[in-house]
Structures are given as C-alpha cells and as structure tokens.
mmCIF file of C-alpha atoms in Angstrom:
data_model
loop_
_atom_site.group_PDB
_atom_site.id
_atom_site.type_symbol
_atom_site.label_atom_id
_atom_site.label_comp_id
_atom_site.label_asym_id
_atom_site.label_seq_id
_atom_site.Cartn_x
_atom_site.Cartn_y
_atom_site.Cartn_z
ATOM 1 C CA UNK A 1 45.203 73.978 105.233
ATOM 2 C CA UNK A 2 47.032 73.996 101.712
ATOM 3 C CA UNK A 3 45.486 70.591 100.256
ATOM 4 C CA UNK A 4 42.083 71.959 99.999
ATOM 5 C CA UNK A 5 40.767 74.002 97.317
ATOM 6 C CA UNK A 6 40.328 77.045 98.329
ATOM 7 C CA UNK A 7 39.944 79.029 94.911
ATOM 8 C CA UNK A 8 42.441 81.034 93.836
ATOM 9 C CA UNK A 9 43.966 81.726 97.508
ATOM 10 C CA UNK A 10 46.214 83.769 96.123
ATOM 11 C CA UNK A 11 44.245 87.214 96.158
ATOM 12 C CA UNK A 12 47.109 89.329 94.873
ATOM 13 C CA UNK A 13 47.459 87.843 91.626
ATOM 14 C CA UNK A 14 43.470 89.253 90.998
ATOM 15 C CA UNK A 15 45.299 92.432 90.599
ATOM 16 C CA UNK A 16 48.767 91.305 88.752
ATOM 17 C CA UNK A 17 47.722 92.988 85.759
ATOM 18 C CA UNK A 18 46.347 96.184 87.045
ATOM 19 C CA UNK A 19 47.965 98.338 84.890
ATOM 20 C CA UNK A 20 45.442 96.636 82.239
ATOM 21 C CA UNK A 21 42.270 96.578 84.647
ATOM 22 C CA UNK A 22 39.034 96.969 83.122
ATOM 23 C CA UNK A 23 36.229 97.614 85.300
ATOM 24 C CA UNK A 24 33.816 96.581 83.287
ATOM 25 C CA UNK A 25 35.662 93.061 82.475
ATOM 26 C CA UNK A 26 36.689 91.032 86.014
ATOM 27 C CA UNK A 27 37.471 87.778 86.342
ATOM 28 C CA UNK A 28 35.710 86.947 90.002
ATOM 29 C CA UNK A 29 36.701 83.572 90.858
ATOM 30 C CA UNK A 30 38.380 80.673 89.623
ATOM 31 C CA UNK A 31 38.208 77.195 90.730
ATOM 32 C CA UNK A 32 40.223 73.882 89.872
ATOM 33 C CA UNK A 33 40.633 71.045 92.116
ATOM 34 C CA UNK A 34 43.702 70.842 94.512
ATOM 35 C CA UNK A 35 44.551 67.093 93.173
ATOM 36 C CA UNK A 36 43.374 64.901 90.593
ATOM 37 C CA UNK A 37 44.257 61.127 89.864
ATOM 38 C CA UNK A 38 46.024 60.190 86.530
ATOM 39 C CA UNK A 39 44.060 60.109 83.657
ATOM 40 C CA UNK A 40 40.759 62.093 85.366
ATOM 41 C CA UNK A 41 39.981 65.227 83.597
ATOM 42 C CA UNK A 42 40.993 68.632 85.282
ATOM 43 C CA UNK A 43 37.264 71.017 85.088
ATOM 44 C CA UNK A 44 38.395 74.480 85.367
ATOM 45 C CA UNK A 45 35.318 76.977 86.396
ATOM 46 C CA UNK A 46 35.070 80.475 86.304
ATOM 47 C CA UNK A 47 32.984 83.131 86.934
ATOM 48 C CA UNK A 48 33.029 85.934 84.597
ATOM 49 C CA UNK A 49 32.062 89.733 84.059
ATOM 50 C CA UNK A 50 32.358 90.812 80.734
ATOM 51 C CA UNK A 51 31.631 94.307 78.985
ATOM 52 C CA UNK A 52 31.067 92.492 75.812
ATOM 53 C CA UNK A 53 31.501 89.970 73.909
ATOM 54 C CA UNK A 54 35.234 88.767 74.971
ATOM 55 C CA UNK A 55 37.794 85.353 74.263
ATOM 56 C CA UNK A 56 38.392 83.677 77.441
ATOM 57 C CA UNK A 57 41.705 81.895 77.631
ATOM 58 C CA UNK A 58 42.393 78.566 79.879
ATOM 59 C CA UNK A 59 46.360 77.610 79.507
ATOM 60 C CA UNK A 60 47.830 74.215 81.270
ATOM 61 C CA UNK A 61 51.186 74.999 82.514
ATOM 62 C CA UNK A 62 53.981 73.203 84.141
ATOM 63 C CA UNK A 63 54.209 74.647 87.660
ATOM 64 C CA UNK A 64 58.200 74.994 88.053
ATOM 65 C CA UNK A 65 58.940 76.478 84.055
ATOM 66 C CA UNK A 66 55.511 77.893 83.477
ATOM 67 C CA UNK A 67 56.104 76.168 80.030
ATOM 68 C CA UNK A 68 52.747 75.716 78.699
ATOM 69 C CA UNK A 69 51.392 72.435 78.494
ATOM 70 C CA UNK A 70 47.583 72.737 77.274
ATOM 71 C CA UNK A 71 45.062 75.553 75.717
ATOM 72 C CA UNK A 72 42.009 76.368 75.455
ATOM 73 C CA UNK A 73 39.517 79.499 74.321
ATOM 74 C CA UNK A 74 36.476 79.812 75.072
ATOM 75 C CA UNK A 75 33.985 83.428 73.691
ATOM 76 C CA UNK A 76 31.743 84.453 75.796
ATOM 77 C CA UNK A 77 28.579 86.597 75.148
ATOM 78 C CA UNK A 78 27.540 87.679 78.552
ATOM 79 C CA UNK A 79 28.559 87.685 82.115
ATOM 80 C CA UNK A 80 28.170 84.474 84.128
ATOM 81 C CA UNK A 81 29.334 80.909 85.803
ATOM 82 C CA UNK A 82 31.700 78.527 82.522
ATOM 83 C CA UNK A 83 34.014 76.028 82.727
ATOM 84 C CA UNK A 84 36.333 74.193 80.694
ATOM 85 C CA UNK A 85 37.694 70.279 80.667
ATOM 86 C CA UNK A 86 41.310 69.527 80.385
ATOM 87 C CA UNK A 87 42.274 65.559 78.827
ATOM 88 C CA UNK A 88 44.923 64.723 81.128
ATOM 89 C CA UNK A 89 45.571 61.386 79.761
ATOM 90 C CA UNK A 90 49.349 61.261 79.435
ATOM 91 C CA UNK A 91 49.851 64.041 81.686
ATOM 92 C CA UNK A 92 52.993 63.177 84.175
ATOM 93 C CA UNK A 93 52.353 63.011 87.979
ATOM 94 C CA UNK A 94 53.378 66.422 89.337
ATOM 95 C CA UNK A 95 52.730 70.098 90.257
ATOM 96 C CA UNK A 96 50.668 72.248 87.583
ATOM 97 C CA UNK A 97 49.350 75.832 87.229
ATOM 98 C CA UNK A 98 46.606 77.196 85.232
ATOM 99 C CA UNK A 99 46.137 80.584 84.153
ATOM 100 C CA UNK A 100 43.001 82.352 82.624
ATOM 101 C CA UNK A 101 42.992 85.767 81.209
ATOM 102 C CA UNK A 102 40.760 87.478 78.758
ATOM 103 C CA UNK A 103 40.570 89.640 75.729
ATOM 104 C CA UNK A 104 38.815 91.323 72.839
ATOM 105 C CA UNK A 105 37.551 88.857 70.023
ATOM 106 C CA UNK A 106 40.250 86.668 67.954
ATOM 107 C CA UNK A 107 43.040 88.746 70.455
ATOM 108 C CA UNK A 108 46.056 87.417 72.414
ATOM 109 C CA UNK A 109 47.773 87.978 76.029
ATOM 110 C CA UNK A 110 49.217 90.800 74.496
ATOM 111 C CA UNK A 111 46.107 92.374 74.622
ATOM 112 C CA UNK A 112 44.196 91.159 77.633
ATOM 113 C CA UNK A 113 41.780 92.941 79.469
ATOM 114 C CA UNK A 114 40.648 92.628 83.275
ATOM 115 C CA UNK A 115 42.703 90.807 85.542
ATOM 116 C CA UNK A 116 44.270 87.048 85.294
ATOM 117 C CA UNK A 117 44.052 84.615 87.670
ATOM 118 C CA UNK A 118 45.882 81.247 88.422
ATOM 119 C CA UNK A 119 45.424 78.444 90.374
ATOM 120 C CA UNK A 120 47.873 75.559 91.120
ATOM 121 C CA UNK A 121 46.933 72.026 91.083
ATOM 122 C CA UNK A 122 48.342 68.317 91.159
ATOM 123 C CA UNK A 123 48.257 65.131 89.292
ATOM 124 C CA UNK A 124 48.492 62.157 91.532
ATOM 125 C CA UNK A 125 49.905 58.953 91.064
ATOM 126 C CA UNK A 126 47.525 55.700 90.968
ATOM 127 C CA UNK A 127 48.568 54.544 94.350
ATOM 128 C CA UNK A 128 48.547 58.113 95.640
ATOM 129 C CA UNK A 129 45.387 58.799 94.343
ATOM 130 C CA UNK A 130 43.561 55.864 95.570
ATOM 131 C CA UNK A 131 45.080 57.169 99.010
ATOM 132 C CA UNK A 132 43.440 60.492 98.765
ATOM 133 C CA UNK A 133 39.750 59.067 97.736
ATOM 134 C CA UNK A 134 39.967 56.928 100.810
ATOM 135 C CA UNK A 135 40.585 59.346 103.522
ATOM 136 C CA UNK A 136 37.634 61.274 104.652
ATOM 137 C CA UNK A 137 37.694 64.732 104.094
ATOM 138 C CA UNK A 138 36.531 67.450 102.519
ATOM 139 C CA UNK A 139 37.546 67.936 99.379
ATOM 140 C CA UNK A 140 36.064 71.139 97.842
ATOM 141 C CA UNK A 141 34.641 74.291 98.792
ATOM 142 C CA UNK A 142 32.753 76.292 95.842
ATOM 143 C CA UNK A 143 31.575 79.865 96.461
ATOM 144 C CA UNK A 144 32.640 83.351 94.464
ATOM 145 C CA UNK A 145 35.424 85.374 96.324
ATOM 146 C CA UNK A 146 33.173 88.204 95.806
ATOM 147 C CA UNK A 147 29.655 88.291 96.411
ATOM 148 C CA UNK A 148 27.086 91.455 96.337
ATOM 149 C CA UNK A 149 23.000 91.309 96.608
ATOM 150 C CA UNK A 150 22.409 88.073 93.786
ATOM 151 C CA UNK A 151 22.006 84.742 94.388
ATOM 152 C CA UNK A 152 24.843 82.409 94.929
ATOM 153 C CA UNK A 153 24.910 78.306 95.974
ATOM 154 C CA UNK A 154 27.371 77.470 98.318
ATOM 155 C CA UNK A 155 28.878 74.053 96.870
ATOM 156 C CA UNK A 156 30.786 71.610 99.257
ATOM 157 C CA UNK A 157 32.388 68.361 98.423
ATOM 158 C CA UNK A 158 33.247 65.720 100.720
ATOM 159 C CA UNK A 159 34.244 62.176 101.509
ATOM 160 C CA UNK A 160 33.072 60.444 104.439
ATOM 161 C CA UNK A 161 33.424 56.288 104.874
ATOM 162 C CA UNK A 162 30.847 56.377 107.666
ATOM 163 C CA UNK A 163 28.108 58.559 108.686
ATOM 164 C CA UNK A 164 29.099 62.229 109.404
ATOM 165 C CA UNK A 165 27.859 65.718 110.066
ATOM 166 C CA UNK A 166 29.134 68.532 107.586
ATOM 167 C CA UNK A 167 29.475 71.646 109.816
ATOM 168 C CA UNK A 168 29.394 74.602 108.418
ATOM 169 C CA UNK A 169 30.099 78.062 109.987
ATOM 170 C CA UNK A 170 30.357 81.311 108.288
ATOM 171 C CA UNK A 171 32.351 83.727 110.419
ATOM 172 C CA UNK A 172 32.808 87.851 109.704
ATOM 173 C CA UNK A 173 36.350 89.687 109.721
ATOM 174 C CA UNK A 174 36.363 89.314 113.958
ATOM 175 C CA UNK A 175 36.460 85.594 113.496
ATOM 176 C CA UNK A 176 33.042 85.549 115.271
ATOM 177 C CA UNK A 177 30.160 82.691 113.876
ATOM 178 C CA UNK A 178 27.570 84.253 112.907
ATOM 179 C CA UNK A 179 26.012 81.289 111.232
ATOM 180 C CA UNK A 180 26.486 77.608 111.648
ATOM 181 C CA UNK A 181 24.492 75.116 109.622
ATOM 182 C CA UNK A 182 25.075 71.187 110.820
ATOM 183 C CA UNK A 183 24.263 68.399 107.749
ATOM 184 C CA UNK A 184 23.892 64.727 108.522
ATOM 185 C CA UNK A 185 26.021 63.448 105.727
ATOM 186 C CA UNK A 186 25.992 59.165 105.431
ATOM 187 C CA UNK A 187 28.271 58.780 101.944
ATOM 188 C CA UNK A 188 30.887 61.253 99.621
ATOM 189 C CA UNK A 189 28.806 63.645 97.658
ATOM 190 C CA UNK A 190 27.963 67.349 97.829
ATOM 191 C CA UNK A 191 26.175 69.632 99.263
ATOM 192 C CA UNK A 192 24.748 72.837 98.120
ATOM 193 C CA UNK A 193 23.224 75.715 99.548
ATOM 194 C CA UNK A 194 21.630 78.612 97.788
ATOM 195 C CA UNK A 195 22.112 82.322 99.284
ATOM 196 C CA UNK A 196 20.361 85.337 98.597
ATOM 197 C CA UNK A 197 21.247 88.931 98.876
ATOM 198 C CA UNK A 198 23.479 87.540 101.259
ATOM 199 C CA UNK A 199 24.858 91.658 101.692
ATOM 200 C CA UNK A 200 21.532 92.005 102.789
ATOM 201 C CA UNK A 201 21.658 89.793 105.257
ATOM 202 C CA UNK A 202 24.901 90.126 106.883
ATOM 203 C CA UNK A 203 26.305 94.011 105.547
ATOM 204 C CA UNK A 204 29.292 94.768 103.589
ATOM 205 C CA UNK A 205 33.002 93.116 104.534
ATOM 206 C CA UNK A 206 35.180 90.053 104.806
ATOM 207 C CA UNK A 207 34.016 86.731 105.623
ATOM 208 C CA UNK A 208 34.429 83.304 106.017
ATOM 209 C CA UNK A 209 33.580 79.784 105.291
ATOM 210 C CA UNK A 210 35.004 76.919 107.744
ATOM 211 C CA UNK A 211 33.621 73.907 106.323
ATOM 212 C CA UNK A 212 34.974 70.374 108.188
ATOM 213 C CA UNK A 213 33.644 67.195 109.342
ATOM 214 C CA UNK A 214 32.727 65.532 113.003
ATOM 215 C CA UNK A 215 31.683 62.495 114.086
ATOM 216 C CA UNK A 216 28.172 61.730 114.571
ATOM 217 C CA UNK A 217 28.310 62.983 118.294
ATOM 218 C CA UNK A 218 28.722 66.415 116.591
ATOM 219 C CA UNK A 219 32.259 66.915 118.759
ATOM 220 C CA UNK A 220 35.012 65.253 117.133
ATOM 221 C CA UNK A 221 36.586 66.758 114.028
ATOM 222 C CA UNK A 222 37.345 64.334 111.126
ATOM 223 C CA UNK A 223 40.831 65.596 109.555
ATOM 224 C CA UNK A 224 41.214 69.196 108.328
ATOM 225 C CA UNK A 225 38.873 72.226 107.731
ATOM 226 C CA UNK A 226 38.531 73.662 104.368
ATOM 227 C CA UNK A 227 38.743 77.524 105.242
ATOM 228 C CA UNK A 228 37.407 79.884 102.506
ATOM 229 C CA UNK A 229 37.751 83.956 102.691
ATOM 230 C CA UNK A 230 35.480 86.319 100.336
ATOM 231 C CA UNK A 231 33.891 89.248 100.199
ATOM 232 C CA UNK A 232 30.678 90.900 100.651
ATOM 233 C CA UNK A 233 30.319 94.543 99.041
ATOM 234 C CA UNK A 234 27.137 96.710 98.221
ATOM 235 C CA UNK A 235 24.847 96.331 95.767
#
C-alpha cells in the first residue's frame, strides 16, 4: 500500500551512513506526507536524539537527479519531536525526496553524525489533488519506528465523506492482533492515541499498525489499509 505514508519505509537507509554512526546521535523517525496539492506547504517532522547540541539539516530534492531544490537548518539543544515547513509555491507537479542528516554546530554533510534518512513525496496537480481529498481514506499514520518504555501518541489521519469506523489493530511479528481499538469517525480529521511504556505492555520485538476504514456495519473495508512496522526494544 505505497500511497500511504508510512514513514520512512525504507528501513535500510537508517543505516546508509553507518560507517559514521553515532550512538549517542540517531535520527528515529521521519515523517512527510505521501502527496501534497500545489501550492500547500510540505511539514517535515522528525524525531531526534542528540548527544549535544547539533545542526539538523532538511534538503528538498528532485526525486530522479537528487539535484537539490530547497534547504533548511535547524540547531537543536536537546533530544525530542521538530519539524520544519517547506513553501512549495512554484514547485512543479512531480516526484520529490527529502533528506535529513545531522552534524556538529555551523558543520556540513561532510561531517555528519548519526544516520540520514529520506523520505519520498509528491506534488499533485489541482485537478489531481482535488481527486485525492475526495476519496475516503486514510491518509496518515504517525508513530516512531522505534519505541522503548516513554510515552508516545499514536496519530492517524483520515478522510471519510460519511460516517465511518477507524479500526485499528496492532499486530506482533506472527501477524497475530493483539489489540484492536474500533473509533466511530463522522468527518476527515485525526485521531490520536497516547501509549505508555508500551514495552511494558506488550515485550520487546516487531510490530504493527493496520489502520483502515469500514462502513458503519463494522464489516466492509473503505479503500486501502495504511500498514505501519516499528519496533519495541527494552528500556
């Protein structure tokens, strides 16, 4: 189910820069949406361990060249949840990547620290756009790829033209549901649910989130599941 946002999806590129791994600087998730409609700005969130005080680096890029089309730096003082918003007025319909990598203070990629991530997104045209907003589905799924004993909030976005139920199940690394929460759901929004210690709860391994939507009878599914893999490790 590629036209969901599933994070970064691609877990191999959390390790592309190994060589230059830093335990104590990580980059655990990042999140952009999978389209956007001309003109709408592009958020980019992240979430962020950091030994100290560090530059975090957002780049734009065309998705074919990997020419870069946009920057921006954030510094960061402490480990935690930021994000960043991209203009994207006069930005052509089309494929896009962004990258985020960080390093020491007034640095460059040359000397980045930690891992780098990327995600790929798309601008829509208007007519396409105005497509995608009207079909119900859901649209984002919001959760760290790696989770331990804190306290996390499960974010979902959806659109829905008529009343719905958001099902959610959270299955372990047998594909077994081991939790299922049901949400009446009567117009697009979002939904959040806060977790804690959720490696309390459930142990140490890989899970995941099936998020989709079904008709008021609670049988029918309403176009495609998001489907979300992470994590769990010891405190």
């Amino acid at each position: 189910m590629k036209n969901f946002i599933f994070s970064f999806l691609i877990l191999a590129s959390a390790f592309a820069c190994s060589a230059s791994a830093n335990a104590d600087d990580f980059i655990n998730s990042l999140d952009v949406p999978d389209v956007i409609g001309g003109d709408q700005p592009l958020r980019v969130d992240v979430d962020l361990k950091v030994a100290k005080t560090r530059d975090v680096y957002f780049v734009l890029q065309h998705f074919g060249s990997w020419k870069k089309l946009k920057e921006k730096t954030a510094r960061v003082t402490a480990s935690g949840k930021y994000h960043v918003n991209f203009d994207t007025k006069g930005v052509e319909p089309g494929k896009y990547r962004v990258v985020v990598y960080v390093t020491p203070r007034d640095q460059n990629w040359n000397h980045r620290v930690g891992n780098e991530l990327n995600a790929v997104t798309s601008v829509l045209t208007e007519s396409a756009w105005n497509e995608h907003i009207s079909t119900e589905a859901i649209s984002e799924v919001r959760w760290p790829r790696r989770v331990s004993t804190g306290k996390e909030v499960l974010g979902v976005s959806y659109r829905v033209n008529a009343p719905k139920l958001l099902n959610l199940d959270l299955l372990n690394g047998d594909g077994d549901v081991i939790s299922n929460i049901q949400y009446p759901v009567t117009e697009s929004g979002d939904f959040s649910l806060p977790i804690d210690d959720l490696f309390g709860k459930v142990g140490a391994g890989r899970f995941t989130w099936k998020v989709l939507l079904l008709a008021e009878d609670g049988e029918s599914a309403v176009g495609d599941e998001a489907v979300f893999h992470f994590t769990v490790y010891g405190g």
